[in-house]
Short mmCIF file of C-alpha atoms in Angstrom, two decimals:
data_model
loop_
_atom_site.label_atom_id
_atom_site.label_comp_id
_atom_site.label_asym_id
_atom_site.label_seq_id
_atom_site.Cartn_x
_atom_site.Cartn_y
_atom_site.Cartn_z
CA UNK A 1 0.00 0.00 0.00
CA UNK A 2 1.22 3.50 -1.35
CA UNK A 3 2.51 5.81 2.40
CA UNK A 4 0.72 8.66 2.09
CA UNK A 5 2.41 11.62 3.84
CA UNK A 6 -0.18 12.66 6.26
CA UNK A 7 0.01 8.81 7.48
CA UNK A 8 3.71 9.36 8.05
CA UNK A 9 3.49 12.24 10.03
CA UNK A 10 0.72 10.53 12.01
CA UNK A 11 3.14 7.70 12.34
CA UNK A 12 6.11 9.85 13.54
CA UNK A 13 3.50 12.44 16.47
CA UNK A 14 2.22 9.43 17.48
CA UNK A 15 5.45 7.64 18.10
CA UNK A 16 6.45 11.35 19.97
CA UNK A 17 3.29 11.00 22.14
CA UNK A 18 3.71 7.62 23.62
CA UNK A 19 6.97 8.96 25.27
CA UNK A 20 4.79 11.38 27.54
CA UNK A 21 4.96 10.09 30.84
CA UNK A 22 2.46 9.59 33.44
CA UNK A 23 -0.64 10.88 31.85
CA UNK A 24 -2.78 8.40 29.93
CA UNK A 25 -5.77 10.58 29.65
CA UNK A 26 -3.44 12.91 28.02
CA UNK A 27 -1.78 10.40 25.33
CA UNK A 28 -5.47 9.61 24.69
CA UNK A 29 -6.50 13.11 23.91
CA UNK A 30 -3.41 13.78 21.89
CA UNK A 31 -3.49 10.80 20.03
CA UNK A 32 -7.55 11.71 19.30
CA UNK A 33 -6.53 15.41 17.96
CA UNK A 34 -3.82 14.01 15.73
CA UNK A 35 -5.72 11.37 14.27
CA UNK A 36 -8.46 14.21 13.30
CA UNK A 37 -6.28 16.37 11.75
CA UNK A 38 -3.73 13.46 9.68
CA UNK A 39 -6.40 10.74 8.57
CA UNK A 40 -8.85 12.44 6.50
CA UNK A 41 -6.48 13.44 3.97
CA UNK A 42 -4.60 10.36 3.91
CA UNK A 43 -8.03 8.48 3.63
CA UNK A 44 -9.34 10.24 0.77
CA UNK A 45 -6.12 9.90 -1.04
CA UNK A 46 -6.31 5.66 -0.53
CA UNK A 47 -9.99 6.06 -1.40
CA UNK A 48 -9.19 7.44 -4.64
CA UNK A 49 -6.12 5.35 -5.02
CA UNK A 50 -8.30 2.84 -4.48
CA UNK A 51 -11.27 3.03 -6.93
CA UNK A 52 -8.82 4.52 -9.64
CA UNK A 53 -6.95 0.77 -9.30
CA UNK A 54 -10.36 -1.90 -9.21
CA UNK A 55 -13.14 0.31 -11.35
CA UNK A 56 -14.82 -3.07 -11.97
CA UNK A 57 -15.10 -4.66 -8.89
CA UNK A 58 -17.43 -4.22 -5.79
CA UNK A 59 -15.38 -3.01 -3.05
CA UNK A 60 -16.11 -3.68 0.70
CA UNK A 61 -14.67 -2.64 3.75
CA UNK A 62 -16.37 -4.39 6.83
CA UNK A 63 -17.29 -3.25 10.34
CA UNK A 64 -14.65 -5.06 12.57
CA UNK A 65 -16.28 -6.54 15.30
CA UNK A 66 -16.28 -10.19 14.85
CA UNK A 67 -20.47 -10.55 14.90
CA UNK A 68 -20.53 -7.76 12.04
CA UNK A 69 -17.62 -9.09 10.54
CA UNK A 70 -18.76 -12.35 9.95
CA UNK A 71 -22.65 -11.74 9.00
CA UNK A 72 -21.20 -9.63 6.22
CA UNK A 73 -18.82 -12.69 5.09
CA UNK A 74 -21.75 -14.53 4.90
CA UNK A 75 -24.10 -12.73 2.79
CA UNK A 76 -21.56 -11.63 0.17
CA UNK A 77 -21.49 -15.12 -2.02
CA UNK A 78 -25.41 -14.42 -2.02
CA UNK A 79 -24.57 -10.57 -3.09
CA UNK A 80 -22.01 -11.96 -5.71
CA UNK A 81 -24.63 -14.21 -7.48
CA UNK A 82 -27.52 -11.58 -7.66
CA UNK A 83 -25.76 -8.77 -8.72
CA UNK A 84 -22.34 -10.52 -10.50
CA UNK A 85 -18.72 -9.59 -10.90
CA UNK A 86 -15.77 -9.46 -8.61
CA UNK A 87 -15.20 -8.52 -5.01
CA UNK A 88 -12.60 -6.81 -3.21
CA UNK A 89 -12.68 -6.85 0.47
CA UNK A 90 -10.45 -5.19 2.50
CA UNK A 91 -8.80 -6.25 6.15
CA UNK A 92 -6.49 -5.53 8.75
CA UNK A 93 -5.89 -8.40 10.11
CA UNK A 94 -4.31 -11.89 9.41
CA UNK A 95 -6.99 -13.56 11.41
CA UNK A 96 -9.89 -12.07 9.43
CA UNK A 97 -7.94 -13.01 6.12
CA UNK A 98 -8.04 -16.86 7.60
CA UNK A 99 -12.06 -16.25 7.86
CA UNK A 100 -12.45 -13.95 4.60
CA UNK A 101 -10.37 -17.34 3.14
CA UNK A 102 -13.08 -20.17 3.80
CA UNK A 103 -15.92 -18.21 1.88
CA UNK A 104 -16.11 -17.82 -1.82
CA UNK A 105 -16.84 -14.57 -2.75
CA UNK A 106 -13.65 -12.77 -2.62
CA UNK A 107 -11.72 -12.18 -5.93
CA UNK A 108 -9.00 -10.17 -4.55
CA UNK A 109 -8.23 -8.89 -0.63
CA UNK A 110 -6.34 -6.09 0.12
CA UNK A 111 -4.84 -5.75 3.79
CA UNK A 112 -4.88 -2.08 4.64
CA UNK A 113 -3.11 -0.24 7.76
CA UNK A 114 -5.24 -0.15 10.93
CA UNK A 115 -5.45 3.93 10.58
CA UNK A 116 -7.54 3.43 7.54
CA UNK A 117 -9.22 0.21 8.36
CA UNK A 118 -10.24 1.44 11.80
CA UNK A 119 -11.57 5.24 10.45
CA UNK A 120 -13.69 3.45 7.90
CA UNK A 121 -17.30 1.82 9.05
CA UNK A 122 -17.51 4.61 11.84
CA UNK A 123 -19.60 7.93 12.64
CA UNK A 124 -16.60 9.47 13.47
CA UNK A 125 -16.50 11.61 10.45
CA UNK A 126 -13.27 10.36 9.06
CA UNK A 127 -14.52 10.63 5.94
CA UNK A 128 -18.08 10.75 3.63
CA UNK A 129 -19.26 7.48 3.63
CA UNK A 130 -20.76 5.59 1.01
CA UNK A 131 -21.21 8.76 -1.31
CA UNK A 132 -21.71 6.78 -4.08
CA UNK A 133 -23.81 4.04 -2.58
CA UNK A 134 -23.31 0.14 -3.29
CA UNK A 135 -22.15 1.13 -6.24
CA UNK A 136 -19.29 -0.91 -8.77
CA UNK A 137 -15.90 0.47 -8.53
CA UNK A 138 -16.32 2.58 -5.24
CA UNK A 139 -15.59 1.75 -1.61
CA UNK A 140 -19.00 0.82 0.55
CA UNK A 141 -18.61 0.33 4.06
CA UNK A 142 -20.32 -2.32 5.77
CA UNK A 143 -21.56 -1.23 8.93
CA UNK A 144 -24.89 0.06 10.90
CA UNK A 145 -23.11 2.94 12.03
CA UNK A 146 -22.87 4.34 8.27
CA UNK A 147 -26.19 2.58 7.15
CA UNK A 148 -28.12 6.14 6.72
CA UNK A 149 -30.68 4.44 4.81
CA UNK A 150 -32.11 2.14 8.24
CA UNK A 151 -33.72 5.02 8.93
CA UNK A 152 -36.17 4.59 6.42
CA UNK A 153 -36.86 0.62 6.92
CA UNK A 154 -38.29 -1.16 8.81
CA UNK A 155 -35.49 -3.65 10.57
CA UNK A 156 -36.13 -5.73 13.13
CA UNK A 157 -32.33 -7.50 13.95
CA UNK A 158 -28.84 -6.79 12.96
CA UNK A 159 -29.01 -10.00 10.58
CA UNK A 160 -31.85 -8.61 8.81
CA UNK A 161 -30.08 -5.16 8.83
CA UNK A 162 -26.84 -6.39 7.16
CA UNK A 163 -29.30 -8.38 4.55
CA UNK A 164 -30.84 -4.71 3.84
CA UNK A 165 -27.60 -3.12 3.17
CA UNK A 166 -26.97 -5.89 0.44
CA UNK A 167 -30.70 -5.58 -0.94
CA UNK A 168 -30.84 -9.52 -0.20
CA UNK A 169 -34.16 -10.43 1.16
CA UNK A 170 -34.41 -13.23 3.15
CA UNK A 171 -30.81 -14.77 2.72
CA UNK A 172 -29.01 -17.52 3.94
CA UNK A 173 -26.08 -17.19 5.09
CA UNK A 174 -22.67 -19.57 3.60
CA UNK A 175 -21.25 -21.63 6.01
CA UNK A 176 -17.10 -21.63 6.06
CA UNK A 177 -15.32 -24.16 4.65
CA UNK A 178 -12.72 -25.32 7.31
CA UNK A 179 -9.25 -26.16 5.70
CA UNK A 180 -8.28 -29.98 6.11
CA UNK A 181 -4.74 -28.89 7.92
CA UNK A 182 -7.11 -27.23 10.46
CA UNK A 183 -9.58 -29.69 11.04
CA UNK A 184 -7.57 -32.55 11.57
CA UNK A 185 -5.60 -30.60 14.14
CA UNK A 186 -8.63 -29.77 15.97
CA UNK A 187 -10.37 -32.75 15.65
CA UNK A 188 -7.49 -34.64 17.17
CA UNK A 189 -7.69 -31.87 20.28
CA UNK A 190 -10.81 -32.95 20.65
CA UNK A 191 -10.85 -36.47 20.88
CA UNK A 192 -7.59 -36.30 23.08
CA UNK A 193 -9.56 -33.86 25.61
CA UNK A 194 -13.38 -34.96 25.22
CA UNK A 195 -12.15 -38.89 26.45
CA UNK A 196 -15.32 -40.27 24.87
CA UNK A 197 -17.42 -37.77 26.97
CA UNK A 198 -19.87 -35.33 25.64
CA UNK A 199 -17.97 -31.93 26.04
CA UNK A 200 -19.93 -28.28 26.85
CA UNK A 201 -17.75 -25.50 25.72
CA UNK A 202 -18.30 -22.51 28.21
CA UNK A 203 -17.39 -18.86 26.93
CA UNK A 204 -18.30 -16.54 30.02
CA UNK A 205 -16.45 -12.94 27.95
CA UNK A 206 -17.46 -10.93 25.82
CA UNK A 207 -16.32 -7.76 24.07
CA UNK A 208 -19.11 -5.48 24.26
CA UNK A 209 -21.35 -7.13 27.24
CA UNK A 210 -19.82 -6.51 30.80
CA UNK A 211 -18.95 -10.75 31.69
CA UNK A 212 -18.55 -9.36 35.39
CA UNK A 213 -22.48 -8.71 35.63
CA UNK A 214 -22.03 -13.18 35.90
CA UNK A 215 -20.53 -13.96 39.15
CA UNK A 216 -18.06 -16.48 39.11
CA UNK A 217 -19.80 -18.70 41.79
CA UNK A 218 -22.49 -19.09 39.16
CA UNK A 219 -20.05 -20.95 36.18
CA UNK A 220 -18.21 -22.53 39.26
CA UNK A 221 -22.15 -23.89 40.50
CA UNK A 222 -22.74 -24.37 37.36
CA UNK A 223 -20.23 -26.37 35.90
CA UNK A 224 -20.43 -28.98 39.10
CA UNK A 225 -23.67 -29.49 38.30
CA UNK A 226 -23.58 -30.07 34.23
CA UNK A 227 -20.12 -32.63 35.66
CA UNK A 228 -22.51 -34.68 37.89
CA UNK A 229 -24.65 -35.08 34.80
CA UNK A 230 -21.87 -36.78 33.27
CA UNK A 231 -20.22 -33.94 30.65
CA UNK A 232 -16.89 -32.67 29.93
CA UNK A 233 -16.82 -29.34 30.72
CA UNK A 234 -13.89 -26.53 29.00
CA UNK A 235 -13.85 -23.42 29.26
CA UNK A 236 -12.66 -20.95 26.30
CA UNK A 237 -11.08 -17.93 28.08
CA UNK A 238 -7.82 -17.10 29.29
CA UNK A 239 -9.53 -14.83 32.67
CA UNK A 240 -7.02 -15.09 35.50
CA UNK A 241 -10.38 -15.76 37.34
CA UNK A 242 -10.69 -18.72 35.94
CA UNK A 243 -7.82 -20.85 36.44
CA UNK A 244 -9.09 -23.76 38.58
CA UNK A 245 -11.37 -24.25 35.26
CA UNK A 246 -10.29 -26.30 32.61
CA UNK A 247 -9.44 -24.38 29.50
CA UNK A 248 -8.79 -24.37 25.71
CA UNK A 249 -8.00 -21.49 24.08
CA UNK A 250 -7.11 -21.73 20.51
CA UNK A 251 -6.35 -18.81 18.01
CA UNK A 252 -10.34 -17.92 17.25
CA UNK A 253 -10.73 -19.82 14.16
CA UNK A 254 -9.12 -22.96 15.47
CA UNK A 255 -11.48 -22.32 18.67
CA UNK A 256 -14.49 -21.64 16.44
CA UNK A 257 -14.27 -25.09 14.83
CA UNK A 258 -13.96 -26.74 17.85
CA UNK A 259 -17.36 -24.99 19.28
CA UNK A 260 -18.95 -26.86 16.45
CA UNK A 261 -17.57 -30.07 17.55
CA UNK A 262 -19.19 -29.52 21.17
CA UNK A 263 -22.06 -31.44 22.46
CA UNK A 264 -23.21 -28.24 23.63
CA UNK A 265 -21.89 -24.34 23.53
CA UNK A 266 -22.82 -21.80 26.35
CA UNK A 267 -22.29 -18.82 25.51
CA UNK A 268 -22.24 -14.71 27.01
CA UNK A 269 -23.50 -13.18 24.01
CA UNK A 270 -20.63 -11.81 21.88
CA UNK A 271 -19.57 -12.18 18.32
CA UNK A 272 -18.36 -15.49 19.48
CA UNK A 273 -21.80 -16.46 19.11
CA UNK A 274 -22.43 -15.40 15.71
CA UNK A 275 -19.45 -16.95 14.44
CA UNK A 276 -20.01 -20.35 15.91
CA UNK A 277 -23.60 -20.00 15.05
CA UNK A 278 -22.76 -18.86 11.35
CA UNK A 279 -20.27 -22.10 11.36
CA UNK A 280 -22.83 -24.72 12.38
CA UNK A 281 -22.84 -24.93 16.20
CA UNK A 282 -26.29 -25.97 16.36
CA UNK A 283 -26.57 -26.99 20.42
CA UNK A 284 -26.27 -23.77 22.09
CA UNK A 285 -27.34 -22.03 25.51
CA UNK A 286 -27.19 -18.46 25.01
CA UNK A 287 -26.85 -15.90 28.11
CA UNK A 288 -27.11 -12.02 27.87
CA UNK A 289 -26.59 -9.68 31.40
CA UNK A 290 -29.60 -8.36 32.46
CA UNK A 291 -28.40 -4.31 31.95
CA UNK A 292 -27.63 -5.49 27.95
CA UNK A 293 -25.08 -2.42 28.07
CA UNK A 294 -22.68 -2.11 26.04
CA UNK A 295 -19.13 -0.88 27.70
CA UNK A 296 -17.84 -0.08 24.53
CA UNK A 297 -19.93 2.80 23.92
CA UNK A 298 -22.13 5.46 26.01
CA UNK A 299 -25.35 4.74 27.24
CA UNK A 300 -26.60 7.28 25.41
CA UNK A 301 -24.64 6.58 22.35
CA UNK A 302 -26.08 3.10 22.35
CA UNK A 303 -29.87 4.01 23.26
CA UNK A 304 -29.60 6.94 20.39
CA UNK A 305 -28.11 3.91 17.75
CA UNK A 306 -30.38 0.93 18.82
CA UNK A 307 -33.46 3.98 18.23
CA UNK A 308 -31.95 4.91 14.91
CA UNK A 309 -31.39 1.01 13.38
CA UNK A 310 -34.61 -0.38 14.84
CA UNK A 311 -36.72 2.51 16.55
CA UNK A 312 -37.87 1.85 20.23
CA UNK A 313 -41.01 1.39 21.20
CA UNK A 314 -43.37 2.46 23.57
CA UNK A 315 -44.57 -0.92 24.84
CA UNK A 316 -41.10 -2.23 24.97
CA UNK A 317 -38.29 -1.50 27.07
CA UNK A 318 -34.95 -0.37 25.83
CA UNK A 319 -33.54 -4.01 27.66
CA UNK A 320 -36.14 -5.51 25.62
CA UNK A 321 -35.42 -4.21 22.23
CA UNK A 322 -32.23 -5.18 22.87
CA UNK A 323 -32.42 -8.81 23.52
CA UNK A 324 -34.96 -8.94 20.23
CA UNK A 325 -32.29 -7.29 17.81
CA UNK A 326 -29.58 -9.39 18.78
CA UNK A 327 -31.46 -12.79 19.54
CA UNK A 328 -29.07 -15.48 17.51
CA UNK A 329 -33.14 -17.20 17.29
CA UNK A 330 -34.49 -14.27 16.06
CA UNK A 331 -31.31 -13.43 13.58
CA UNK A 332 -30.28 -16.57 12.36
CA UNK A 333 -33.71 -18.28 13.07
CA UNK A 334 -32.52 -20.95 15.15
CA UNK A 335 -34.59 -22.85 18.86
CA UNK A 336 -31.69 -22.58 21.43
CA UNK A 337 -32.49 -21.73 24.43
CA UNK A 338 -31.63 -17.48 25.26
CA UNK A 339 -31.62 -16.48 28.51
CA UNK A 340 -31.36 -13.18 30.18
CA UNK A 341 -29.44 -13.61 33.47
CA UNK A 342 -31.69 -12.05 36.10
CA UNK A 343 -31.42 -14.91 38.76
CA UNK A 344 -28.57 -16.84 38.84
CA UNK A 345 -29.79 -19.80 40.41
CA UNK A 346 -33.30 -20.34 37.97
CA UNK A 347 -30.46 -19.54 34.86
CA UNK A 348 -28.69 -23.09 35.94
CA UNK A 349 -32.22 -25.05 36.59
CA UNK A 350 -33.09 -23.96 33.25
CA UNK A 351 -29.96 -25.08 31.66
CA UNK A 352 -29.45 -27.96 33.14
CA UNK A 353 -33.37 -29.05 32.31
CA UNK A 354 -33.07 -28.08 28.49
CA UNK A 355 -30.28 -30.63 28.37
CA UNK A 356 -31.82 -33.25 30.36
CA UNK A 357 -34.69 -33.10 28.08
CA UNK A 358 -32.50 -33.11 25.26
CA UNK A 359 -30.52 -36.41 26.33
CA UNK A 360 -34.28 -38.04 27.01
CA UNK A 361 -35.55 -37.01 23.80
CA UNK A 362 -31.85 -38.57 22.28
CA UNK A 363 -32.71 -41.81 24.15
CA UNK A 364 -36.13 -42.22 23.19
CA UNK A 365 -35.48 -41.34 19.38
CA UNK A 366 -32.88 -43.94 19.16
#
């Protein structure tokens, strides 16, 4: 990728920043101001750069949390075969390239510097997005946050919303293709580690939901009782907290494909969840905190975007509306079982009964 100057003299105060000592708040702020003034010209220049080089291809750029991230994968083979011709997505990552990799709509990929990937698919006003709409040969960003047009529909979950940006109606979205190399490396993890036992994979984090609002006596409670019902329980975290626990954790991919391989997944809602989901998990428990804040963002920032994609209503409250949007049953239309975690104690009855009913339904179907 061509250095654009502004870039290098972001580079260079940035690098002069990091030496101040003490403040944090301050290195913050700095680091804020000079990515205001530096990106935006360096941004339009790739831009241009950019559609000047591929005038024939659809270009994307996705939002990068993994949820987003991976819903978009997923609908762009559908995109490809309604509307034709090649894609070019972009990423910043080597991990989303492994991902981008198992689907089949990309024609080319372009790996971009995290200045640029990072200002793109944000209301931060780093530069005019989506001018030209979905358009051939110009850059469209894949993400709610630049989605003007939501306004005007009528969207009831982020699936659904990602399927509007695309024009795809009622899609369904591709499944990865694991590479052999990976799956007989994980497949022979899990055989050494499941012992011929049914295994539960347990992820209690999440990026955007606060995993603290779940006390640890509750996955410690728990996991004694899904033990004395005769599974193998792991854990996928690396939380100090959660040491005395069993654990795998595998580079995400690797860890994804092993969710599939569970017995059962329990999951904090994250993008975990829609990546596992979007891979072919299909026994999941699904747990959301009962605030359904995200820490990522403002209260108010997230109130005034959940109103904008999906407008709030009056016989709902905002927890509700929040739990509807991002339901994996409602998205993805799947059965697990989705819990909000009010009390802790009626949580574990009801996941221990779903899978008691599920082994007895096993048993008598056999």
């Amino acid at each position: 990728m061509q250095q654009y100057n502004s870039l290098k003299k972001l580079k260079i105060i940035k690098s002069l920043i990091n030496l101040i000592p003490f403040s944090r708040s301050l290195r913050l702020t700095l680091r804020k101001k000079a990515n205001a003034k530096f990106i935006p010209p360096a941004l339009n220049l790739f831009i241009q750069d950019l559609e000047n080089k591929y005038p024939d291809y659809w270009i994307f750029s996705t939002f990068w949390p993994w949820g987003d991230f991976l819903m978009c994968c997923a609908l762009l083979d559908e995109f490809k075969k309604q509307n034709g011709g090649k894609i070019l997505i972009l990423y910043a990552g080597d991990t989303q390239l492994q991902f981008i990799n198992t689907f089949k709509f990309a024609d080319e990929t372009l790996k971009v510097c995290p200045e640029f990937y990072y200002a793109l698919c944000t209301n931060k006003g780093f530069s005019e997005h989506n001018k030209h709409g979905l358009t051939k040969g110009h850059l469209y960003e894949m993400s709610h946050h630049v989605f003007k047009e939501v306004e005007t529909l009528n969207v009831t979950n982020f699936f659904e919303l990602y399927a509007k940006m695309f024009k795809l109606t009622d899609p369904i979205p591709e499944v990865p293709v694991v590479p052999p190399f990976v799956r007989d490396k994980v497949e022979e993890l899990y055989t050494n580690i499941s012992k011929n036992k049914k295994v539960i994979l347990i992820t209690p984090d999440a990026h955007s939901y606060d995993s603290k609002e779940i006390s640890i006596e509750f996955w410690r409670i728990l996991t004694s009782k899904l033990e004395d019902l005769g599974y193998k329980v792991i854990f996928n975290t690396k939380r100090k907290s959660f040491e005395k626990f069993e654990k795998v954790f595998l580079p995400l991919f690797e860890e994804s494909y092993f969710a599939t391989l569970c017995y059962a997944n329990i999951t904090l809602r994250s993008g975990f969840t829609d990546i596992i989901t979007i891979m072919g998990a299909e026994n999941q428990i699904v747990l959301y905190p009962k605030s359904m804040r995200f820490i990522t963002i403002t209260e108010q920032a997230q109130i005034e975007e959940i109103n904008r994609c999906f407008k709030l209503r009056n016989d709902k409250t905002f927890e509700e509306t929040m739990f509807d949007v991002s339901s994996i049953n409602n998205m993805f239309k799947k059965n697990f079982l989705e819990i909000i975690v009010d009390d802790e104690s009626k949580t574990i009855d009801s996941i221990t009964q779903v899978l008691t009913e599920k082994e007895e339904t096993e048993v008598w179907n056999k």
